[in-house]
Every structure is written in structure tokens, then in C-alpha cells.
């Protein structure tokens, strides 16, 4: 065996009811589309071996490496507010966990790797559209500094998957600090299995918040992590699109990249997802939806909180409500940094909101406007540049009070405002090209997005906002 991976599978050691053990379903003709060598090295994996025949066999699900214990995880979830007591991995297999040289424990999971007892009507497969989409988006989020699941590899299966029509099949290898969702807790809560919730609580604490104590400590930590996470999404113009509780990660990672998207022109009511008819998961609703999810999480933990349940409800409610001040602070921190501000002043929220308001009125491009603060090109993003100029006067006065200017200010602005985001029209074009056999645009996107804060003049075209006829307004789960 060249592939010598030191698996240590803590989730597989949990009681049987947490999962169903089964191997991935082999595919016809696997071919590596892309391997994330940097991530492989972080994990202490042998890049050569992964890129070779045995690696490909593992990454496609055609062989189970020594030490892996493939399983499908059980979970439930609220989908658009409606509770489904059993969802689970219907097209994913957790191969196991590895602890990297950095001491970090990570799941290695195949997605699109065949049917499981949780598949319901699904075929257990994925086509290259969502696979490449998740690869691009999750790796871009990582490079942007946002906690997220990662992409280790994308493999073409050589098989056809049927969606709106025939599509080329693919498998994504997803890496994450865990795959524990609010829905994992809900799965046991709805079954009144307090013992399992206790076990899962300990497991989640060990994996995400080792300093936390008991259900209260876990809840407090999860609330804080979600508040920070959503503030980061907002500061990047990112819309998750399907913030169902099965897609809400207890450790505060971005997970399950479906119809998610980065906004081009800014408007707080922006919704991309084709399945989100009510706009439940639109940009501006994300903080509230995170609170809603955390309230579901808190409800699961109540039986562990002991004593008088009414008192426990009151206490849990208070802890969930801690989200608002934590989020507000994180949001202010994020947007202050985007304006090049280091210190806090009372009028800062107004200064930020005034800019956002004017951007919304004119659909100024979110990413280009903020990056343009450093480049002096922000005003050009406004149909009526005077709207920007009026605000910029206040901004400059505010900056003057901090005494920050010149190269120092520029550097600060560039660190807080990316030049590159995975723009929808580019992601769609890369997928289309890959489906037609040309993976170059996909590979180029991945490489440029690995350094989103660098200027990269040779990639100038990828900074452009879409032309009217290029803009993508709808994104699809496409599972
Ligand atoms: P998601 O859209 O990734 O949040 O998935 C919601 C649920 O549907 C999860 O239980 C998935 O495992 C399941 N699912 C999605 N696509 C498929 C598929 N092609 N085959 C089987 N199950 C699927
Ligand atoms: Mg999901």
C-alpha cells in the first residue's frame, strides 16, 4: 500500500445509532480533475501517492484505504422551517479522520460516492457542476479567511448522472474539522435519546471547543462561532442560500455549498437560490436565520441542562440572544476594517450603513466598491459618483481622526477587501467549460482565488463585474 494514511476515526467509534457503515459505490472510469496539494500537505498526506493510482482509487470511492471505516452519518434537520426527522448522508461517505502534523483532526469525506440508507429518492451521485462549484467556493472562502469545509480533490467518474439532462458525474473529497450539524443533535432530540445527545455534546466539544464545559459551554461557544461566521459572510457579500439546520455546522464552519453565491451589485434583499422562493435565506436575513438555527440547537441541549426545565429554557434563550451583541460587534469589526479603521467611534455604524445604503440604491458592485477604496476607483462603481463623494468626505474626516493615511491605509484596505471573489458568471462559465472537456478555466479560477487579496494584474478580467447579459441571478442546488 503506497497510500499510508494514519486514520483515527473518533466518529466511527461513537455508538452504532450515529451512523450506518457502508463502502462507497465504485465508479466506472475515475480521473483526477484536481488535487489540493497544499491542503494534502497540511494534513500530512503524501501528495505523490494521492495523485497516483491508489490515491485516485480512494478519491473516487473505488477502494477503501487501510484504516478507513466508511460510514454515512445520521442527521435530521429543519428544511425551510419544516422539520424532517431523518435526512442523513444520502450521497456521502465519511472515510475517517486524520490528525495532521499541525495537530488538527480532520474528516475525509467523499461526496457523490453512491447511495446509502439515507438516500431516499436520490441516486447518491453528483455531477461536476456542484462538485466544481463547491471546490471553487469552499477553497475561495478558506483563502478569504472564513471558517469552512475544504476541498481536497475533485474526480470525474466517467459515468453519466441524470439531472435536467445527462451530465458528467464527479466525486468531491471534502475535508472538515467535523461534519456535526445542528441537525445531528436534532436527530437524537426528536428520538428523545438524551444519552446520545450527551455523547454527541462531548464529541462536539472535543472536536471544536475543547475549553468549553458541558452543554452550556458548547452552546455559548457555538453561538459565538456562528456570530463571527455570519459577520464574515456579510462582510464578503456571501449568501449561503440554504441555511437549514442540517447545513448549520455546530463548530461554526461554512458547510454545504449549494446555491450559495457572492453578490455582484449590492442589495440587502438579494436572493440567488432557485428554491428559496420566499427569500428566507436572503443576504440580510442571514443573522436572524443563524439565531433561529441556534434556538433549535439550544432546544436539543435542554435535557442536558438539568433541574427545572422552565429555568433551563430561560437560560438557553438568554444564551441564544447573546448572538445579537456578538454579531453586532463582529459586524462592526469586519466593516471597520473594510473602511481602514482601527479604533471604534460612536458614529461608525452610521458611516458604514450610509455607504451600504448608497451602494444599494445604485447597485454598486460590493467587492469592487470596497476594494476600490484602496485603489481610488470606488466612486466609479456608482451610477451617480456624487453619491459616493458625499459619503467619502465623512469617511476621510473619520480617517483623519485616526491619523491613518498613504501606504499604511492602502495596505490595511487591501488586507480587508479582496480583489477577487468567485463571481457567479465565472463559476458558471468554468463549469460549462469543464462539462465540455476544458478544465483550464476551472483550474485558473482556483489558482487566482487562492490569493484573493493580491492584485494579480494578469487576472484583471476575473475582477470585472458581469455585464448585464452575463449576470447570473439564479443558482441551483443541482444535487
Ligand atoms: P443538501 O442539499 O446537501 O443539504 O442535502 C439535503 C439532503 O438530501 C441530505 O440528506 C442529502 O444527503 C440528500 N441528498 C441530496 N442530493 C442527493 C442525491 N443525489 N442522492 C441522495 N441523497 C441526496
Ligand atoms: Mg446538506
Coordinates of C-alpha atoms and ligand atoms in Angstrom, one line a residue:
X1 CA 0.0 0.0 0.0
X2 CA 1.6 3.3 -1.1
X3 CA -1.2 5.2 0.5
X4 CA -0.3 5.1 4.1
X5 CA -2.8 7.2 5.9
X6 CA -2.9 7.1 9.7
X7 CA -6.7 7.1 10.2
X8 CA -8.0 7.6 13.7
X9 CA -11.8 7.5 13.5
X10 CA -13.4 9.0 16.5
X11 CA -16.8 9.4 14.9
X12 CA -16.9 5.8 13.8
X13 CA -16.2 4.9 17.5
X14 CA -19.5 6.5 18.6
X15 CA -22.4 4.2 19.2
X16 CA -23.9 2.4 16.2
X17 CA -27.0 4.6 16.0
X18 CA -24.8 7.6 14.9
X19 CA -24.1 6.1 11.5
X20 CA -24.5 3.4 9.0
X21 CA -21.3 1.6 8.0
X22 CA -21.0 1.0 4.2
X23 CA -18.5 1.4 1.5
X24 CA -18.7 3.9 -1.3
X25 CA -20.0 2.5 -4.6
X26 CA -17.2 2.2 -7.2
X27 CA -17.3 4.2 -10.4
X28 CA -16.5 3.2 -14.0
X29 CA -13.5 5.3 -15.1
X30 CA -12.2 7.7 -12.4
X31 CA -9.9 10.5 -13.5
X32 CA -8.4 13.2 -11.2
X33 CA -9.7 16.7 -12.1
X34 CA -7.9 18.5 -9.4
X35 CA -5.9 17.7 -6.2
X36 CA -5.4 20.2 -3.5
X37 CA -1.7 19.6 -2.8
X38 CA -1.4 22.4 -0.3
X39 CA -4.2 21.0 1.8
X40 CA -2.9 17.5 1.5
X41 CA 0.5 18.7 2.9
X42 CA -1.3 20.5 5.8
X43 CA -2.9 17.2 6.6
X44 CA 0.3 15.3 6.4
X45 CA -0.8 13.3 3.4
X46 CA 1.6 12.1 0.7
X47 CA 0.8 14.2 -2.3
X48 CA 2.5 11.8 -4.8
X49 CA 0.6 8.9 -3.5
X50 CA -2.7 10.7 -3.6
X51 CA -2.1 11.7 -7.2
X52 CA -1.3 8.1 -8.1
X53 CA -3.4 5.1 -8.9
X54 CA -4.1 4.2 -5.3
X55 CA -5.0 7.8 -4.4
X56 CA -7.4 8.0 -7.3
X57 CA -9.0 4.8 -6.2
X58 CA -9.6 6.3 -2.7
X59 CA -10.7 9.7 -4.0
X60 CA -13.3 8.0 -6.3
X61 CA -14.6 5.5 -3.8
X62 CA -13.2 2.6 -5.9
X63 CA -11.1 1.3 -3.0
X64 CA -11.2 1.8 0.7
X65 CA -7.7 2.5 2.1
X66 CA -6.4 0.7 5.2
X67 CA -7.6 2.3 8.3
X68 CA -10.7 4.0 6.8
X69 CA -14.1 3.0 8.2
X70 CA -16.6 4.4 5.7
X71 CA -19.9 5.4 7.0
X72 CA -22.9 7.6 6.3
X73 CA -23.8 9.9 9.2
X74 CA -27.3 10.2 10.6
X75 CA -28.9 13.6 11.0
X76 CA -32.2 15.3 10.8
X77 CA -33.0 18.9 10.0
X78 CA -35.4 21.8 9.5
X79 CA -35.6 22.5 5.8
X80 CA -37.0 25.9 5.1
X81 CA -38.6 25.8 8.6
X82 CA -40.2 22.4 8.2
X83 CA -38.8 19.6 10.3
X84 CA -37.6 16.3 8.7
X85 CA -36.7 13.7 11.4
X86 CA -34.4 11.8 9.2
X87 CA -32.1 13.2 6.5
X88 CA -28.5 11.8 6.8
X89 CA -25.7 11.4 4.3
X90 CA -27.6 10.3 1.2
X91 CA -24.7 10.7 -1.2
X92 CA -21.7 11.0 1.1
X93 CA -19.3 8.6 2.9
X94 CA -17.1 9.6 5.7
X95 CA -13.9 7.7 5.2
X96 CA -12.4 8.6 8.5
X97 CA -10.3 11.2 10.3
X98 CA -6.7 12.1 10.2
X99 CA -4.7 14.2 12.7
X100 CA -2.2 16.4 10.7
X101 CA 1.3 17.4 11.7
X102 CA -0.4 20.6 12.9
X103 CA -2.3 18.6 15.5
X104 CA -5.6 19.3 13.7
X105 CA -8.1 16.4 13.4
X106 CA -9.9 16.4 10.1
X107 CA -12.7 14.4 8.5
X108 CA -12.1 13.0 5.0
X109 CA -15.5 12.6 3.3
X110 CA -16.5 11.6 -0.2
X111 CA -19.5 13.4 -1.7
X112 CA -21.3 11.9 -4.7
X113 CA -20.0 8.5 -3.7
X114 CA -23.1 6.4 -4.1
X115 CA -26.4 5.6 -2.4
X116 CA -26.8 5.0 1.3
X117 CA -29.8 4.1 3.5
X118 CA -30.4 7.8 3.8
X119 CA -30.7 8.4 0.0
X120 CA -34.5 8.3 -0.2
X121 CA -35.3 9.1 -3.9
X122 CA -31.8 10.3 -4.7
X123 CA -29.2 8.5 -6.8
X124 CA -26.3 9.1 -4.3
X125 CA -24.4 10.8 -7.1
X126 CA -23.3 14.3 -8.0
X127 CA -22.4 15.9 -11.4
X128 CA -19.4 18.0 -12.0
X129 CA -21.4 21.2 -11.7
X130 CA -22.0 21.2 -7.9
X131 CA -18.7 19.4 -7.3
X132 CA -16.6 22.1 -9.0
X133 CA -18.8 24.8 -7.5
X134 CA -18.1 23.5 -4.0
X135 CA -14.4 23.1 -4.8
X136 CA -14.1 26.7 -6.0
X137 CA -16.3 28.3 -3.4
X138 CA -15.1 26.4 -0.3
X139 CA -11.4 27.0 -1.2
X140 CA -12.1 30.6 -2.0
X141 CA -13.8 31.0 1.4
X142 CA -10.7 29.5 3.1
X143 CA -8.4 31.8 1.2
X144 CA -10.6 34.7 2.3
X145 CA -10.1 33.7 5.9
X146 CA -13.6 32.3 6.6
X147 CA -14.0 29.1 8.5
X148 CA -15.2 26.4 6.1
X149 CA -15.1 22.9 5.0
X150 CA -12.4 22.4 2.3
X151 CA -11.9 20.5 -0.9
X152 CA -9.1 18.0 -1.2
X153 CA -9.9 16.7 -4.6
X154 CA -12.4 16.5 -7.5
X155 CA -12.6 13.3 -9.5
X156 CA -14.6 12.7 -12.7
X157 CA -16.3 9.3 -12.5
X158 CA -16.6 8.5 -16.2
X159 CA -20.3 7.9 -15.5
X160 CA -23.4 9.8 -16.5
X161 CA -25.7 11.3 -14.0
X162 CA -29.2 12.3 -14.9
X163 CA -30.4 15.7 -13.8
X164 CA -32.3 18.1 -16.2
X165 CA -30.4 16.0 -18.8
X166 CA -27.4 13.8 -18.9
X167 CA -24.4 15.2 -17.0
X168 CA -20.8 14.0 -16.4
X169 CA -20.5 12.5 -12.9
X170 CA -18.0 13.6 -10.2
X171 CA -17.0 13.0 -6.7
X172 CA -15.7 15.7 -4.3
X173 CA -13.4 14.8 -1.4
X174 CA -14.4 17.1 1.4
X175 CA -12.3 17.8 4.4
X176 CA -13.6 19.4 7.6
X177 CA -12.9 19.8 11.3
X178 CA -16.1 17.6 11.6
X179 CA -19.4 17.2 10.0
X180 CA -21.5 17.8 13.1
X181 CA -24.6 19.8 12.3
X182 CA -27.4 21.2 14.4
X183 CA -29.4 18.5 12.6
X184 CA -27.2 15.8 14.1
X185 CA -28.4 16.9 17.5
X186 CA -31.9 17.2 16.3
X187 CA -31.8 13.6 15.1
X188 CA -31.4 12.4 18.6
X189 CA -33.6 15.1 20.2
X190 CA -36.6 14.0 18.2
X191 CA -36.0 10.4 19.3
X192 CA -35.8 11.6 23.0
X193 CA -32.3 10.0 23.2
X194 CA -30.7 12.1 25.9
X195 CA -27.8 9.7 26.3
X196 CA -26.9 10.1 22.6
X197 CA -27.1 13.9 22.9
X198 CA -24.8 13.7 25.9
X199 CA -22.3 11.7 23.9
X200 CA -22.6 14.0 20.9
X201 CA -22.1 17.0 23.1
X202 CA -18.8 15.6 24.4
X203 CA -17.7 14.7 20.9
X204 CA -18.5 18.2 19.6
X205 CA -16.7 19.9 22.5
X206 CA -13.6 17.7 22.0
X207 CA -13.5 18.5 18.3
X208 CA -14.4 22.2 18.3
X209 CA -14.3 23.8 21.6
X210 CA -12.0 21.9 24.0
X211 CA -12.1 24.7 26.5
X212 CA -16.0 24.6 26.7
X213 CA -17.7 22.8 29.6
X214 CA -20.9 20.9 29.3
X215 CA -24.0 21.8 27.2
X216 CA -23.9 25.4 28.4
X217 CA -20.3 25.8 27.3
X218 CA -21.0 24.2 24.0
X219 CA -24.0 26.4 23.3
X220 CA -22.2 29.6 24.3
X221 CA -19.2 28.6 22.0
X222 CA -21.5 27.7 19.1
X223 CA -23.4 31.0 19.4
X224 CA -20.2 33.0 19.4
X225 CA -18.8 31.0 16.4
X226 CA -21.9 31.5 14.3
X227 CA -22.0 35.2 15.1
X228 CA -18.4 35.6 13.9
X229 CA -19.1 33.4 10.9
X230 CA -22.2 35.2 9.7
X231 CA -20.5 38.6 10.2
X232 CA -17.7 37.3 7.9
X233 CA -20.2 36.2 5.3
X234 CA -21.8 39.6 5.4
X235 CA -18.5 41.4 5.0
X236 CA -17.9 39.5 1.8
X237 CA -21.3 39.8 0.3
X238 CA -21.7 36.0 0.6
X239 CA -25.1 34.4 0.6
X240 CA -25.2 30.8 1.8
X241 CA -28.6 30.2 0.3
X242 CA -29.7 27.1 2.3
X243 CA -29.3 27.8 6.0
X244 CA -31.3 24.8 7.0
X245 CA -30.4 23.2 10.4
X246 CA -28.8 20.3 8.6
X247 CA -26.5 22.7 6.9
X248 CA -25.7 24.6 10.1
X249 CA -22.3 23.5 11.5
X250 CA -22.1 23.3 15.2
X251 CA -18.4 24.3 15.1
X252 CA -19.2 27.4 13.1
X253 CA -17.9 26.3 9.7
X254 CA -19.4 27.2 6.4
X255 CA -20.8 23.9 5.1
X256 CA -22.8 22.6 2.2
X257 CA -22.2 24.8 -0.7
X258 CA -25.4 24.5 -2.7
X259 CA -26.9 27.5 -4.4
X260 CA -24.7 29.9 -2.5
X261 CA -23.2 32.9 -4.2
X262 CA -21.3 36.2 -3.8
X263 CA -23.2 39.3 -4.7
X264 CA -22.1 41.4 -7.6
X265 CA -24.2 44.5 -7.3
X266 CA -25.1 45.2 -3.6
X267 CA -28.6 44.9 -2.4
X268 CA -29.6 43.6 1.1
X269 CA -32.5 41.7 -0.2
X270 CA -30.5 39.7 -2.7
X271 CA -31.5 36.0 -3.0
X272 CA -29.9 33.7 -5.5
X273 CA -31.3 30.3 -4.7
X274 CA -33.9 29.0 -7.1
X275 CA -35.5 27.0 -4.3
X276 CA -35.8 30.0 -1.9
X277 CA -39.0 31.5 -3.3
X278 CA -39.7 33.4 -0.1
X279 CA -36.3 34.8 0.2
X280 CA -36.0 33.2 3.7
X281 CA -32.2 32.9 3.3
X282 CA -31.5 36.2 1.5
X283 CA -28.5 38.3 2.4
X284 CA -29.9 40.5 5.1
X285 CA -31.8 37.6 6.8
X286 CA -28.7 35.5 7.4
X287 CA -28.1 36.7 11.0
X288 CA -31.7 36.1 12.0
X289 CA -31.6 32.6 10.4
X290 CA -28.5 31.8 12.3
X291 CA -30.3 32.7 15.5
X292 CA -33.3 30.5 14.5
X293 CA -30.9 27.6 13.9
X294 CA -29.2 28.2 17.3
X295 CA -32.5 28.2 19.0
X296 CA -33.1 24.8 17.5
X297 CA -29.7 23.7 18.8
X298 CA -30.4 25.1 22.3
X299 CA -33.7 23.1 22.3
X300 CA -31.8 19.9 21.7
X301 CA -29.5 20.6 24.7
X302 CA -32.2 21.4 27.2
X303 CA -32.5 17.8 28.5
X304 CA -28.8 18.0 29.5
X305 CA -29.2 21.3 31.3
X306 CA -30.7 19.6 34.3
X307 CA -33.0 20.8 37.0
X308 CA -36.1 22.8 36.3
X309 CA -36.9 22.8 32.6
X310 CA -38.5 26.2 32.7
X311 CA -35.4 27.7 34.2
X312 CA -33.3 25.9 31.6
X313 CA -35.4 27.3 28.8
X314 CA -34.9 30.8 30.2
X315 CA -31.2 30.3 30.4
X316 CA -30.9 28.8 27.0
X317 CA -32.9 31.6 25.5
X318 CA -30.6 34.1 27.1
X319 CA -27.6 32.4 25.7
X320 CA -29.0 32.3 22.2
X321 CA -29.8 36.0 22.5
X322 CA -26.2 36.6 23.1
X323 CA -25.9 36.3 19.4
X324 CA -27.1 39.8 18.7
X325 CA -24.4 41.8 20.6
X326 CA -21.7 39.3 19.5
X327 CA -22.8 39.6 15.9
X328 CA -23.1 43.4 16.0
X329 CA -19.6 43.6 17.4
X330 CA -18.2 41.2 14.8
X331 CA -20.0 43.0 12.0
X332 CA -18.6 46.4 13.2
X333 CA -15.1 44.9 13.5
X334 CA -15.4 43.5 9.9
X335 CA -16.7 46.6 8.3
X336 CA -14.5 49.0 10.3
X337 CA -11.5 47.0 8.9
X338 CA -13.0 47.3 5.4
X339 CA -13.0 51.1 5.8
X340 CA -9.4 51.0 7.1
X341 CA -10.5 52.0 10.6
X342 CA -8.7 50.6 13.6
X343 CA -10.3 52.3 16.5
X344 CA -14.0 52.4 17.4
X345 CA -16.1 55.6 17.4
X346 CA -19.7 56.1 18.1
X347 CA -20.8 57.1 14.6
X348 CA -19.1 54.1 12.9
X349 CA -22.2 52.0 12.4
X350 CA -23.9 55.0 10.7
X351 CA -20.9 55.6 8.5
X352 CA -20.9 52.0 7.3
X353 CA -24.7 51.9 6.9
X354 CA -24.7 55.1 4.9
X355 CA -22.2 53.7 2.4
X356 CA -24.2 50.4 2.1
X357 CA -27.4 52.4 1.7
X358 CA -26.0 54.3 -1.2
X359 CA -24.4 51.2 -2.7
X360 CA -27.8 49.5 -2.6
X361 CA -29.6 52.5 -4.2
X362 CA -27.2 52.2 -7.2
X363 CA -26.4 48.5 -7.1
X364 CA -22.8 49.4 -6.8
X365 CA -20.6 46.3 -7.0
X366 CA -19.9 45.1 -3.5
X367 CA -16.4 43.7 -3.9
X368 CA -15.2 46.4 -6.4
X369 CA -16.5 49.2 -4.3
X370 CA -14.7 48.1 -1.1
X371 CA -11.5 47.2 -2.9
X372 CA -11.8 50.4 -4.8
X373 CA -11.4 52.3 -1.5
X374 CA -7.8 51.4 -1.7
X375 CA -7.4 51.9 -5.5
X376 CA -9.3 55.2 -5.7
X377 CA -11.8 53.5 -8.1
X378 CA -14.8 53.1 -5.7
X379 CA -16.7 56.2 -7.0
X380 CA -16.6 54.7 -10.5
X381 CA -18.9 51.8 -9.2
X382 CA -21.7 54.3 -8.7
X383 CA -24.0 55.4 -11.5
X384 CA -24.0 58.8 -9.7
X385 CA -20.5 59.1 -8.3
X386 CA -21.6 62.2 -6.3
X387 CA -23.5 59.8 -4.0
X388 CA -20.1 58.3 -3.2
X389 CA -18.3 61.6 -3.0
X390 CA -20.7 62.9 -0.4
X391 CA -20.0 59.9 1.8
X392 CA -16.3 59.8 1.1
X393 CA -15.9 63.3 2.7
X394 CA -17.2 61.9 6.0
X395 CA -15.0 58.8 5.7
X396 CA -11.9 60.9 5.1
X397 CA -12.7 63.1 8.1
X398 CA -13.1 59.9 10.1
X399 CA -9.8 58.5 8.8
X400 CA -8.0 61.8 9.6
X401 CA -9.1 61.4 13.3
X402 CA -7.1 58.1 13.3
X403 CA -4.2 59.6 11.5
X404 CA -4.1 56.8 9.1
X405 CA -3.1 57.6 5.5
X406 CA -1.0 56.8 2.5
X407 CA 0.7 53.5 2.1
X408 CA -0.3 52.3 5.5
X409 CA -4.0 52.9 4.9
X410 CA -3.8 51.4 1.4
X411 CA -2.2 48.2 2.8
X412 CA -4.9 48.0 5.5
X413 CA -7.7 48.4 3.0
X414 CA -6.2 45.7 0.7
X415 CA -5.9 43.3 3.6
X416 CA -9.6 43.7 4.5
X417 CA -11.1 43.9 1.0
X418 CA -10.4 41.1 -1.5
X419 CA -9.8 41.9 -5.2
X420 CA -11.1 38.5 -6.2
X421 CA -14.2 36.6 -5.2
X422 CA -15.7 33.6 -7.1
X423 CA -18.2 35.6 -9.2
X424 CA -21.2 33.6 -10.3
X425 CA -20.8 34.2 -14.0
X426 CA -17.2 33.0 -13.8
X427 CA -18.1 29.9 -11.8
X428 CA -20.8 29.0 -14.2
X429 CA -18.6 29.5 -17.2
X430 CA -15.9 27.4 -15.6
X431 CA -18.4 24.6 -15.0
X432 CA -19.7 24.8 -18.5
X433 CA -16.2 24.6 -20.0
X434 CA -15.3 21.7 -17.8
X435 CA -18.5 19.9 -18.8
X436 CA -17.4 20.4 -22.4
X437 CA -13.9 19.0 -21.6
X438 CA -11.9 22.1 -20.9
X439 CA -10.9 22.3 -17.3
X440 CA -8.5 25.3 -17.8
X441 CA -10.9 28.0 -16.7
X442 CA -11.8 26.0 -13.5
X443 CA -8.1 25.5 -12.7
X444 CA -7.3 29.1 -13.4
X445 CA -10.2 30.3 -11.1
X446 CA -8.9 28.0 -8.3
X447 CA -5.4 29.4 -8.6
X448 CA -6.3 33.0 -8.7
X449 CA -8.8 32.6 -5.8
X450 CA -6.1 31.1 -3.7
X451 CA -4.7 34.6 -3.4
X452 CA -7.8 36.8 -3.3
X453 CA -6.1 39.8 -1.7
X454 CA -3.2 40.0 -4.2
X455 CA -3.6 42.3 -7.2
X456 CA -2.6 39.7 -9.8
X457 CA -2.7 42.0 -12.8
X458 CA -2.7 39.1 -15.2
X459 CA -6.1 38.1 -13.8
X460 CA -7.7 41.5 -14.1
X461 CA -10.6 40.1 -16.1
X462 CA -11.7 38.0 -13.1
X463 CA -12.2 41.2 -11.1
X464 CA -14.7 42.5 -13.5
X465 CA -18.4 42.6 -12.6
X466 CA -20.6 40.8 -15.1
X467 CA -22.0 42.7 -18.0
X468 CA -25.8 42.8 -17.9
X469 CA -26.1 39.8 -20.2
X470 CA -23.5 37.9 -18.2
X471 CA -25.1 38.3 -14.8
X472 CA -26.3 35.2 -13.0
X473 CA -29.4 35.8 -10.9
X474 CA -30.4 32.3 -10.1
X475 CA -28.3 29.5 -8.6
X476 CA -29.3 25.8 -8.3
X477 CA -28.7 23.1 -5.7
X478 CA -28.2 20.8 -8.7
X479 CA -27.7 17.8 -6.4
Ligands
LIG1 P1 -28.3 19.2 0.9 O1 -29.0 19.8 -0.3 O2 -26.8 18.8 0.6 O3 -28.4 19.9 2.1 O4 -29.0 17.7 1.1 C1 -30.2 17.6 1.7 C2 -30.4 16.1 1.9 O5 -30.7 15.4 0.6 C3 -29.3 15.3 2.5 O6 -29.8 14.3 3.3 C4 -28.6 14.7 1.3 O7 -27.8 13.6 1.7 C5 -29.7 14.4 0.4 N1 -29.3 14.4 -1.0 C6 -29.1 15.4 -1.8 N2 -28.7 15.0 -3.0 C7 -28.8 13.7 -3.1 C8 -28.6 12.7 -4.1 N3 -28.2 13.0 -5.3 N4 -28.8 11.4 -3.7 C9 -29.1 11.1 -2.4 N5 -29.4 11.9 -1.5 C10 -29.2 13.3 -1.7
LIG2 MG1 -26.8 19.5 3.4

